[in-house]
mmCIF file of C-alpha atoms in Angstrom:
data_model
loop_
_atom_site.group_PDB
_atom_site.id
_atom_site.type_symbol
_atom_site.label_atom_id
_atom_site.label_comp_id
_atom_site.label_asym_id
_atom_site.label_seq_id
_atom_site.Cartn_x
_atom_site.Cartn_y
_atom_site.Cartn_z
ATOM 1 C CA MET A 1 12.328 2.077 6.341
ATOM 2 C CA THR A 2 14.519 2.559 3.282
ATOM 3 C CA VAL A 3 15.169 6.018 1.841
ATOM 4 C CA GLN A 4 12.828 5.216 -1.055
ATOM 5 C CA GLN A 5 10.070 4.129 1.338
ATOM 6 C CA ASP A 6 10.492 7.367 3.262
ATOM 7 C CA ILE A 7 10.137 9.285 0.003
ATOM 8 C CA GLU A 8 7.010 7.352 -0.982
ATOM 9 C CA THR A 9 5.460 8.106 2.426
ATOM 10 C CA LEU A 10 6.215 11.801 2.084
ATOM 11 C CA ALA A 11 4.676 11.728 -1.378
ATOM 12 C CA SER A 12 1.237 11.803 0.200
ATOM 13 C CA THR A 13 1.852 15.424 1.220
ATOM 14 C CA ARG A 14 -0.682 17.867 -0.210
ATOM 15 C CA GLY A 15 0.288 21.435 -0.921
ATOM 16 C CA ASP A 16 -1.915 24.510 -1.118
ATOM 17 C CA HIS A 17 -1.166 25.361 -4.737
ATOM 18 C CA VAL A 18 -3.409 26.901 -7.365
ATOM 19 C CA VAL A 19 -3.551 24.891 -10.593
ATOM 20 C CA ALA A 20 -1.465 26.459 -13.361
ATOM 21 C CA SER A 21 -3.988 26.593 -16.186
ATOM 22 C CA ILE A 22 -4.989 28.370 -19.369
ATOM 23 C CA THR A 23 -8.258 27.979 -21.268
ATOM 24 C CA VAL A 24 -8.450 27.893 -25.043
ATOM 25 C CA THR A 25 -11.436 29.873 -26.296
ATOM 26 C CA ASP A 26 -13.614 28.485 -29.059
ATOM 27 C CA ALA A 27 -12.390 31.295 -31.308
ATOM 28 C CA GLU A 28 -8.741 30.445 -30.610
ATOM 29 C CA ARG A 29 -9.402 26.778 -31.267
ATOM 30 C CA ASP A 30 -11.140 27.567 -34.564
ATOM 31 C CA ALA A 31 -8.247 29.836 -35.575
ATOM 32 C CA GLY A 32 -5.632 27.296 -34.450
ATOM 33 C CA ALA A 33 -3.676 29.864 -32.437
ATOM 34 C CA LEU A 34 -3.550 31.246 -28.904
ATOM 35 C CA ASP A 35 -3.705 34.923 -28.103
ATOM 36 C CA PRO A 36 -0.011 36.036 -27.899
ATOM 37 C CA ALA A 37 -0.366 37.143 -24.271
ATOM 38 C CA LYS A 38 -1.840 33.770 -23.323
ATOM 39 C CA LEU A 39 1.017 31.996 -25.092
ATOM 40 C CA ASP A 40 3.476 34.077 -23.053
ATOM 41 C CA THR A 41 1.634 33.051 -19.873
ATOM 42 C CA ALA A 42 1.749 29.374 -20.813
ATOM 43 C CA GLU A 43 5.478 29.574 -21.492
ATOM 44 C CA ARG A 44 6.114 31.297 -18.166
ATOM 45 C CA MET A 45 4.083 28.684 -16.275
ATOM 46 C CA MET A 46 6.024 25.861 -17.879
ATOM 47 C CA ARG A 47 9.375 27.480 -17.165
ATOM 48 C CA ASP A 48 8.497 28.410 -13.567
ATOM 49 C CA LEU A 49 6.282 25.514 -12.449
ATOM 50 C CA GLY A 50 7.134 22.646 -14.780
ATOM 51 C CA TYR A 51 3.541 21.860 -15.735
ATOM 52 C CA ILE A 52 0.362 23.396 -17.146
ATOM 53 C CA ARG A 53 -3.233 22.366 -17.730
ATOM 54 C CA VAL A 54 -4.606 23.462 -21.113
ATOM 55 C CA GLU A 55 -8.403 23.458 -21.005
ATOM 56 C CA ASN A 56 -10.799 23.238 -23.954
ATOM 57 C CA LEU A 57 -8.046 22.240 -26.398
ATOM 58 C CA LEU A 58 -10.176 19.574 -28.105
ATOM 59 C CA THR A 59 -13.890 19.304 -28.751
ATOM 60 C CA GLU A 60 -16.153 16.603 -27.332
ATOM 61 C CA ALA A 61 -16.431 15.246 -30.877
ATOM 62 C CA ASP A 62 -12.628 14.947 -31.086
ATOM 63 C CA ILE A 63 -12.439 13.032 -27.819
ATOM 64 C CA ASP A 64 -15.359 10.790 -28.777
ATOM 65 C CA ARG A 65 -13.537 9.955 -31.998
ATOM 66 C CA PHE A 66 -10.278 9.184 -30.198
ATOM 67 C CA ARG A 67 -12.054 7.134 -27.509
ATOM 68 C CA GLY A 68 -13.970 5.142 -30.112
ATOM 69 C CA ALA A 69 -10.773 4.296 -31.973
ATOM 70 C CA TYR A 70 -9.045 3.440 -28.690
ATOM 71 C CA ASP A 71 -11.788 1.035 -27.620
ATOM 72 C CA ARG A 72 -11.908 -0.664 -31.032
ATOM 73 C CA ARG A 73 -8.168 -1.220 -31.151
ATOM 74 C CA TYR A 74 -7.208 -1.811 -27.551
ATOM 75 C CA GLY A 75 -10.367 -2.754 -25.673
ATOM 76 C CA GLY A 76 -9.459 -6.441 -25.920
ATOM 77 C CA TYR A 77 -6.144 -5.771 -24.170
ATOM 78 C CA LEU A 78 -7.842 -4.174 -21.195
ATOM 79 C CA ARG A 79 -10.097 -6.925 -19.878
ATOM 80 C CA THR A 80 -7.487 -7.999 -17.356
ATOM 81 C CA THR A 81 -3.974 -7.110 -16.272
ATOM 82 C CA ASN A 82 -1.041 -8.841 -14.610
ATOM 83 C CA LYS A 83 0.608 -5.577 -13.613
ATOM 84 C CA LYS A 84 1.150 -5.168 -9.873
ATOM 85 C CA ASP A 85 0.253 -1.481 -10.111
ATOM 86 C CA MET A 86 -2.823 -2.340 -12.235
ATOM 87 C CA ARG A 87 -1.650 0.075 -14.934
ATOM 88 C CA PRO A 88 -0.921 -1.697 -18.247
ATOM 89 C CA LEU A 89 1.261 0.375 -20.539
ATOM 90 C CA PHE A 90 1.480 -0.037 -24.293
ATOM 91 C CA THR A 91 2.563 1.652 -27.502
ATOM 92 C CA VAL A 92 -0.069 3.344 -29.653
ATOM 93 C CA ASP A 93 -0.204 2.770 -33.413
ATOM 94 C CA VAL A 94 0.150 6.146 -35.123
ATOM 95 C CA ARG A 95 -2.481 5.748 -37.830
ATOM 96 C CA GLU A 96 -5.945 6.968 -38.732
ATOM 97 C CA GLU A 97 -7.366 8.889 -35.737
ATOM 98 C CA PHE A 98 -4.042 8.866 -33.898
ATOM 99 C CA ALA A 99 -2.193 10.301 -36.882
ATOM 100 C CA ASP A 100 -4.310 13.455 -36.581
ATOM 101 C CA ARG A 101 -2.431 16.748 -36.129
ATOM 102 C CA LYS A 102 -4.896 17.717 -33.366
ATOM 103 C CA PHE A 103 -3.597 14.784 -31.368
ATOM 104 C CA LEU A 104 0.081 14.513 -32.339
ATOM 105 C CA SER A 105 1.185 18.138 -32.569
ATOM 106 C CA ASN A 106 -1.757 20.462 -32.103
ATOM 107 C CA ALA A 107 -1.346 23.789 -33.921
ATOM 108 C CA ILE A 108 -2.317 25.654 -30.744
ATOM 109 C CA LEU A 109 0.447 23.991 -28.737
ATOM 110 C CA GLN A 110 3.133 23.876 -31.410
ATOM 111 C CA PRO A 111 4.397 27.438 -30.739
ATOM 112 C CA LEU A 112 4.695 26.586 -27.033
ATOM 113 C CA PHE A 113 6.667 23.413 -27.788
ATOM 114 C CA GLU A 114 8.907 25.349 -30.169
ATOM 115 C CA ARG A 115 9.636 27.994 -27.527
ATOM 116 C CA LEU A 116 10.496 25.351 -24.942
ATOM 117 C CA LEU A 117 12.232 22.721 -27.103
ATOM 118 C CA GLY A 118 13.285 24.491 -30.299
ATOM 119 C CA ASN A 119 11.632 24.661 -33.716
ATOM 120 C CA ASP A 120 12.961 21.216 -34.650
ATOM 121 C CA TYR A 121 11.532 19.331 -31.662
ATOM 122 C CA ILE A 122 10.707 15.668 -32.261
ATOM 123 C CA ILE A 123 7.733 13.497 -31.363
ATOM 124 C CA ALA A 124 9.567 10.943 -29.277
ATOM 125 C CA ALA A 125 6.858 8.537 -28.104
ATOM 126 C CA VAL A 126 3.127 7.852 -28.335
ATOM 127 C CA SER A 127 1.823 5.499 -25.661
ATOM 128 C CA SER A 128 -1.135 4.700 -23.438
ATOM 129 C CA VAL A 129 -1.434 3.813 -19.783
ATOM 130 C CA CYS A 130 -4.762 2.621 -18.392
ATOM 131 C CA SER A 131 -5.472 2.632 -14.668
ATOM 132 C CA PHE A 132 -7.781 -0.211 -13.606
ATOM 133 C CA PRO A 133 -10.397 0.229 -10.865
ATOM 134 C CA GLY A 134 -8.657 -0.183 -7.518
ATOM 135 C CA ALA A 135 -5.232 0.768 -8.849
ATOM 136 C CA PRO A 136 -3.168 2.247 -5.990
ATOM 137 C CA ASP A 137 -1.080 5.404 -6.156
ATOM 138 C CA GLN A 138 1.586 5.047 -8.804
ATOM 139 C CA HIS A 139 5.260 5.183 -7.871
ATOM 140 C CA LEU A 140 6.765 8.650 -7.675
ATOM 141 C CA HIS A 141 8.836 9.458 -10.745
ATOM 142 C CA ARG A 142 10.106 11.884 -13.357
ATOM 143 C CA ASP A 143 9.608 11.060 -17.033
ATOM 144 C CA ALA A 144 13.054 12.108 -18.264
ATOM 145 C CA ARG A 145 16.484 10.840 -17.342
ATOM 146 C CA ALA A 146 19.170 13.212 -16.105
ATOM 147 C CA LEU A 147 21.525 14.731 -18.657
ATOM 148 C CA PHE A 148 24.527 15.429 -16.453
ATOM 149 C CA GLY A 149 24.005 13.478 -13.235
ATOM 150 C CA GLU A 150 26.234 10.590 -12.288
ATOM 151 C CA LYS A 151 23.122 8.375 -12.201
ATOM 152 C CA PRO A 152 19.965 8.453 -14.386
ATOM 153 C CA LYS A 153 17.937 9.864 -11.460
ATOM 154 C CA ASP A 154 20.562 12.372 -10.292
ATOM 155 C CA PHE A 155 19.091 15.728 -11.386
ATOM 156 C CA THR A 156 21.305 17.930 -9.201
ATOM 157 C CA LYS A 157 23.115 19.322 -12.272
ATOM 158 C CA ASP A 158 20.036 19.488 -14.497
ATOM 159 C CA THR A 159 17.910 22.029 -12.668
ATOM 160 C CA GLU A 160 19.283 25.153 -14.386
ATOM 161 C CA VAL A 161 19.124 23.984 -18.000
ATOM 162 C CA PRO A 162 16.137 24.626 -20.291
ATOM 163 C CA ALA A 163 13.530 21.925 -20.843
ATOM 164 C CA TYR A 164 14.633 19.057 -23.060
ATOM 165 C CA SER A 165 11.630 16.709 -22.746
ATOM 166 C CA LEU A 166 7.896 17.324 -22.297
ATOM 167 C CA THR A 167 4.966 14.958 -21.821
ATOM 168 C CA MET A 168 1.384 15.714 -22.851
ATOM 169 C CA LEU A 169 -1.342 13.647 -21.177
ATOM 170 C CA VAL A 170 -4.628 13.329 -23.084
ATOM 171 C CA PRO A 171 -7.429 11.950 -20.856
ATOM 172 C CA LEU A 172 -10.088 9.815 -22.533
ATOM 173 C CA VAL A 173 -12.235 10.105 -19.393
ATOM 174 C CA ASP A 174 -12.345 12.928 -16.871
ATOM 175 C CA PHE A 175 -9.389 12.935 -14.459
ATOM 176 C CA THR A 176 -11.040 13.517 -11.091
ATOM 177 C CA THR A 177 -10.218 12.683 -7.499
ATOM 178 C CA GLU A 178 -12.312 9.523 -8.012
ATOM 179 C CA THR A 179 -10.770 8.245 -11.245
ATOM 180 C CA GLY A 180 -7.358 9.538 -10.185
ATOM 181 C CA CYS A 181 -5.602 12.761 -11.138
ATOM 182 C CA THR A 182 -1.980 12.967 -12.166
ATOM 183 C CA ARG A 183 -0.504 14.416 -8.979
ATOM 184 C CA VAL A 184 2.320 16.896 -9.594
ATOM 185 C CA TRP A 185 4.850 18.675 -7.396
ATOM 186 C CA PRO A 186 5.078 22.176 -8.898
ATOM 187 C CA GLY A 187 8.553 23.538 -9.519
ATOM 188 C CA THR A 188 10.389 20.258 -8.935
ATOM 189 C CA HIS A 189 11.955 20.451 -12.401
ATOM 190 C CA ARG A 190 14.199 22.995 -10.665
ATOM 191 C CA ILE A 191 14.914 20.791 -7.615
ATOM 192 C CA GLY A 192 17.465 18.003 -7.936
ATOM 193 C CA ALA A 193 16.725 15.715 -4.971
ATOM 194 C CA ASP A 194 13.335 13.999 -4.671
ATOM 195 C CA GLU A 195 13.286 14.498 -0.908
ATOM 196 C CA ASP A 196 13.722 18.271 -1.308
ATOM 197 C CA GLY A 197 11.138 18.386 -4.099
ATOM 198 C CA LEU A 198 8.469 16.748 -1.975
ATOM 199 C CA ALA A 199 8.730 19.521 0.573
ATOM 200 C CA VAL A 200 6.961 21.909 -1.832
ATOM 201 C CA GLY A 201 3.735 19.895 -1.559
ATOM 202 C CA SER A 202 1.658 18.447 -4.371
ATOM 203 C CA ILE A 203 -1.470 19.320 -6.296
ATOM 204 C CA ASP A 204 -4.108 17.127 -7.967
ATOM 205 C CA PRO A 205 -5.221 19.013 -11.102
ATOM 206 C CA GLU A 206 -8.530 17.660 -12.374
ATOM 207 C CA VAL A 207 -8.396 17.438 -16.157
ATOM 208 C CA ARG A 208 -11.645 17.083 -18.072
ATOM 209 C CA ARG A 209 -12.074 15.406 -21.437
ATOM 210 C CA GLY A 210 -10.949 17.817 -24.127
ATOM 211 C CA SER A 211 -8.236 19.287 -21.908
ATOM 212 C CA VAL A 212 -4.616 18.128 -21.552
ATOM 213 C CA LEU A 213 -1.889 18.214 -18.918
ATOM 214 C CA ILE A 214 1.673 19.034 -20.001
ATOM 215 C CA THR A 215 4.648 18.362 -17.741
ATOM 216 C CA ASP A 216 8.363 19.021 -17.963
ATOM 217 C CA GLY A 217 10.162 15.662 -18.027
ATOM 218 C CA ARG A 218 11.977 16.579 -14.801
ATOM 219 C CA THR A 219 8.823 17.360 -12.793
ATOM 220 C CA LEU A 220 7.999 14.921 -9.997
ATOM 221 C CA HIS A 221 4.573 13.341 -10.411
ATOM 222 C CA ARG A 222 2.548 10.166 -9.943
ATOM 223 C CA GLY A 223 -0.813 8.832 -11.046
ATOM 224 C CA ALA A 224 -3.198 8.931 -8.099
ATOM 225 C CA ALA A 225 -5.273 5.894 -7.085
ATOM 226 C CA ASN A 226 -8.328 4.999 -9.162
ATOM 227 C CA ARG A 227 -11.145 4.816 -6.620
ATOM 228 C CA SER A 228 -13.872 4.588 -9.262
ATOM 229 C CA LYS A 229 -15.409 1.463 -10.797
ATOM 230 C CA ASN A 230 -14.230 2.366 -14.306
ATOM 231 C CA LEU A 231 -11.040 2.186 -16.339
ATOM 232 C CA ARG A 232 -9.080 5.416 -16.587
ATOM 233 C CA PRO A 233 -7.418 5.363 -20.032
ATOM 234 C CA LEU A 234 -5.097 8.095 -21.181
ATOM 235 C CA ILE A 235 -2.798 8.575 -24.135
ATOM 236 C CA TYR A 236 0.436 10.467 -23.790
ATOM 237 C CA CYS A 237 2.841 11.968 -26.279
ATOM 238 C CA THR A 238 6.463 12.763 -25.471
ATOM 239 C CA TYR A 239 8.239 15.657 -27.167
ATOM 240 C CA GLN A 240 11.996 16.195 -27.015
ATOM 241 C CA ARG A 241 14.733 18.414 -28.297
ATOM 242 C CA SER A 242 16.014 17.048 -31.581
ATOM 243 C CA TRP A 243 19.337 15.953 -30.091
ATOM 244 C CA TYR A 244 17.941 14.232 -26.995
ATOM 245 C CA ARG A 245 17.106 10.515 -26.863
ATOM 246 C CA ASP A 246 15.664 8.719 -23.850
ATOM 247 C CA PHE A 247 14.712 5.090 -24.390
ATOM 248 C CA ASN A 248 14.161 4.260 -20.741
ATOM 249 C CA GLY A 249 11.004 2.144 -20.607
ATOM 250 C CA TYR A 250 11.267 1.102 -24.251
ATOM 251 C CA GLN A 251 13.498 -1.924 -23.838
ATOM 252 C CA PHE A 252 10.668 -4.265 -24.832
ATOM 253 C CA ARG A 253 8.491 -2.077 -27.038
ATOM 254 C CA PRO A 254 8.972 0.679 -29.612
ATOM 255 C CA PRO A 255 8.330 4.332 -28.670
ATOM 256 C CA PHE A 256 5.673 4.448 -31.395
ATOM 257 C CA ILE A 257 4.487 2.386 -34.359
ATOM 258 C CA LEU A 258 4.493 4.289 -37.640
ATOM 259 C CA THR A 259 3.888 2.398 -40.884
ATOM 260 C CA GLU A 260 4.694 3.501 -44.431
ATOM 261 C CA ALA A 261 0.964 3.731 -45.141
ATOM 262 C CA SER A 262 0.498 6.086 -42.186
ATOM 263 C CA LYS A 263 3.381 8.274 -43.284
ATOM 264 C CA LYS A 264 1.821 8.727 -46.719
ATOM 265 C CA SER A 265 -1.410 9.970 -45.152
ATOM 266 C CA MET A 266 0.221 12.383 -42.673
ATOM 267 C CA PRO A 267 1.392 15.963 -43.199
ATOM 268 C CA GLU A 268 5.075 16.010 -44.112
ATOM 269 C CA ASP A 269 6.109 18.165 -41.150
ATOM 270 C CA LEU A 270 4.667 15.607 -38.705
ATOM 271 C CA VAL A 271 6.443 12.772 -40.481
ATOM 272 C CA GLN A 272 9.723 14.665 -40.202
ATOM 273 C CA ARG A 273 9.233 14.974 -36.455
ATOM 274 C CA MET A 274 8.966 11.182 -36.183
ATOM 275 C CA VAL A 275 11.298 9.618 -38.750
ATOM 276 C CA TRP A 276 14.289 9.939 -36.401
ATOM 277 C CA ALA A 277 13.335 6.443 -35.171
ATOM 278 C CA GLU A 278 13.331 4.791 -38.607
ATOM 279 C CA GLY A 279 15.500 1.701 -38.818
ATOM 280 C CA ARG A 280 16.237 1.566 -35.113
ATOM 281 C CA GLU A 281 13.099 -0.175 -33.943
ATOM 282 C CA THR A 282 12.432 -2.723 -36.698
ATOM 283 C CA LYS A 283 13.339 -5.765 -34.593
ATOM 284 C CA THR A 284 11.616 -4.417 -31.483
ATOM 285 C CA ASN A 285 8.541 -3.580 -33.568
ATOM 286 C CA LEU A 286 8.285 -7.133 -34.896
ATOM 287 C CA LYS A 287 8.673 -8.758 -31.474
ATOM 288 C CA TYR A 288 6.171 -6.371 -29.963
ATOM 289 C CA MET A 289 3.570 -6.926 -32.681
ATOM 290 C CA LEU A 290 3.951 -10.699 -32.325
ATOM 291 C CA ARG A 291 3.401 -10.463 -28.556
ATOM 292 C CA ARG A 292 0.229 -8.463 -29.120
ATOM 293 C CA MET A 293 -1.121 -11.342 -31.225
ATOM 294 C CA LEU A 294 -0.921 -13.787 -28.313
ATOM 295 C CA PRO A 295 -4.145 -14.854 -26.563
ATOM 296 C CA ALA A 296 -4.867 -12.598 -23.589
ATOM 297 C CA SER A 297 -4.325 -15.340 -20.989
ATOM 298 C CA LEU A 298 -0.890 -16.200 -22.401
ATOM 299 C CA ARG A 299 0.105 -12.604 -23.067
ATOM 300 C CA THR A 300 -0.527 -11.512 -19.464
ATOM 301 C CA ARG A 301 1.737 -14.308 -18.226
ATOM 302 C CA LEU A 302 4.594 -13.718 -20.663
ATOM 303 C CA ALA A 303 4.622 -10.125 -21.865
ATOM 304 C CA LYS A 304 6.411 -7.346 -20.012
ATOM 305 C CA ASP A 305 4.197 -4.870 -21.865
ATOM 306 C CA ILE A 306 1.115 -5.415 -23.995
#
């Protein structure tokens, strides 16, 4: 066995952890702000454990609206897949429903992001990954690349620095042990070597529609197998410190698609968190949009991403 195969085998280890979680009350959601003590708890969980589940962030009506828009736009892409892991990945168009503040930079979460990433944090990517029925466990990974390591995956010098990248997962169906949770290894944002991180054991936090899962970019995780008969679509947003750029995984597609029309309809502060990418992705955008116009049978043979 190779070292990587040994790591993947160990990645089946289950720990006896309690899910790090806070619940947004209806009153807090209506007011658009967490109780200060609860915000302190969320910050501490993120700093200590590298992940948190935020329950009851969105209403059923919000999720229904997002799921309806998702199916209308992308349902045709998800009839088949040529991906070996049965998890097609694609960029989300930031317009209409997906230009909503509730989705992009929720007022309840914004103070948490500002504490962890600075007041000028950026929205770095908006994408979707959809797990097909029968999809196996995803490969073990961290979302961010190392800042100071000699290699992109060498986090030995990155474990003592503050967070510089966060990912928020928004389930469009319930994440259960049947559909597949996002399995996390708590505290591994503070552990440099994957082998050492796996020794802490993992946890499978179930995340219901309307709730989200936030992870530090350095936290080890993987999508668990989809044992159900249904697609498991999720949308994820990446948030980063204003000076940090990580384009790993975006060689063939833009981190997000934001048109001039969308910008005019969005609050100015959200636009300012996204315009850092202006001008850089024009060519990639065009190629990507052209690929998405291909017939499904041809696209699945030729395209590296949808």
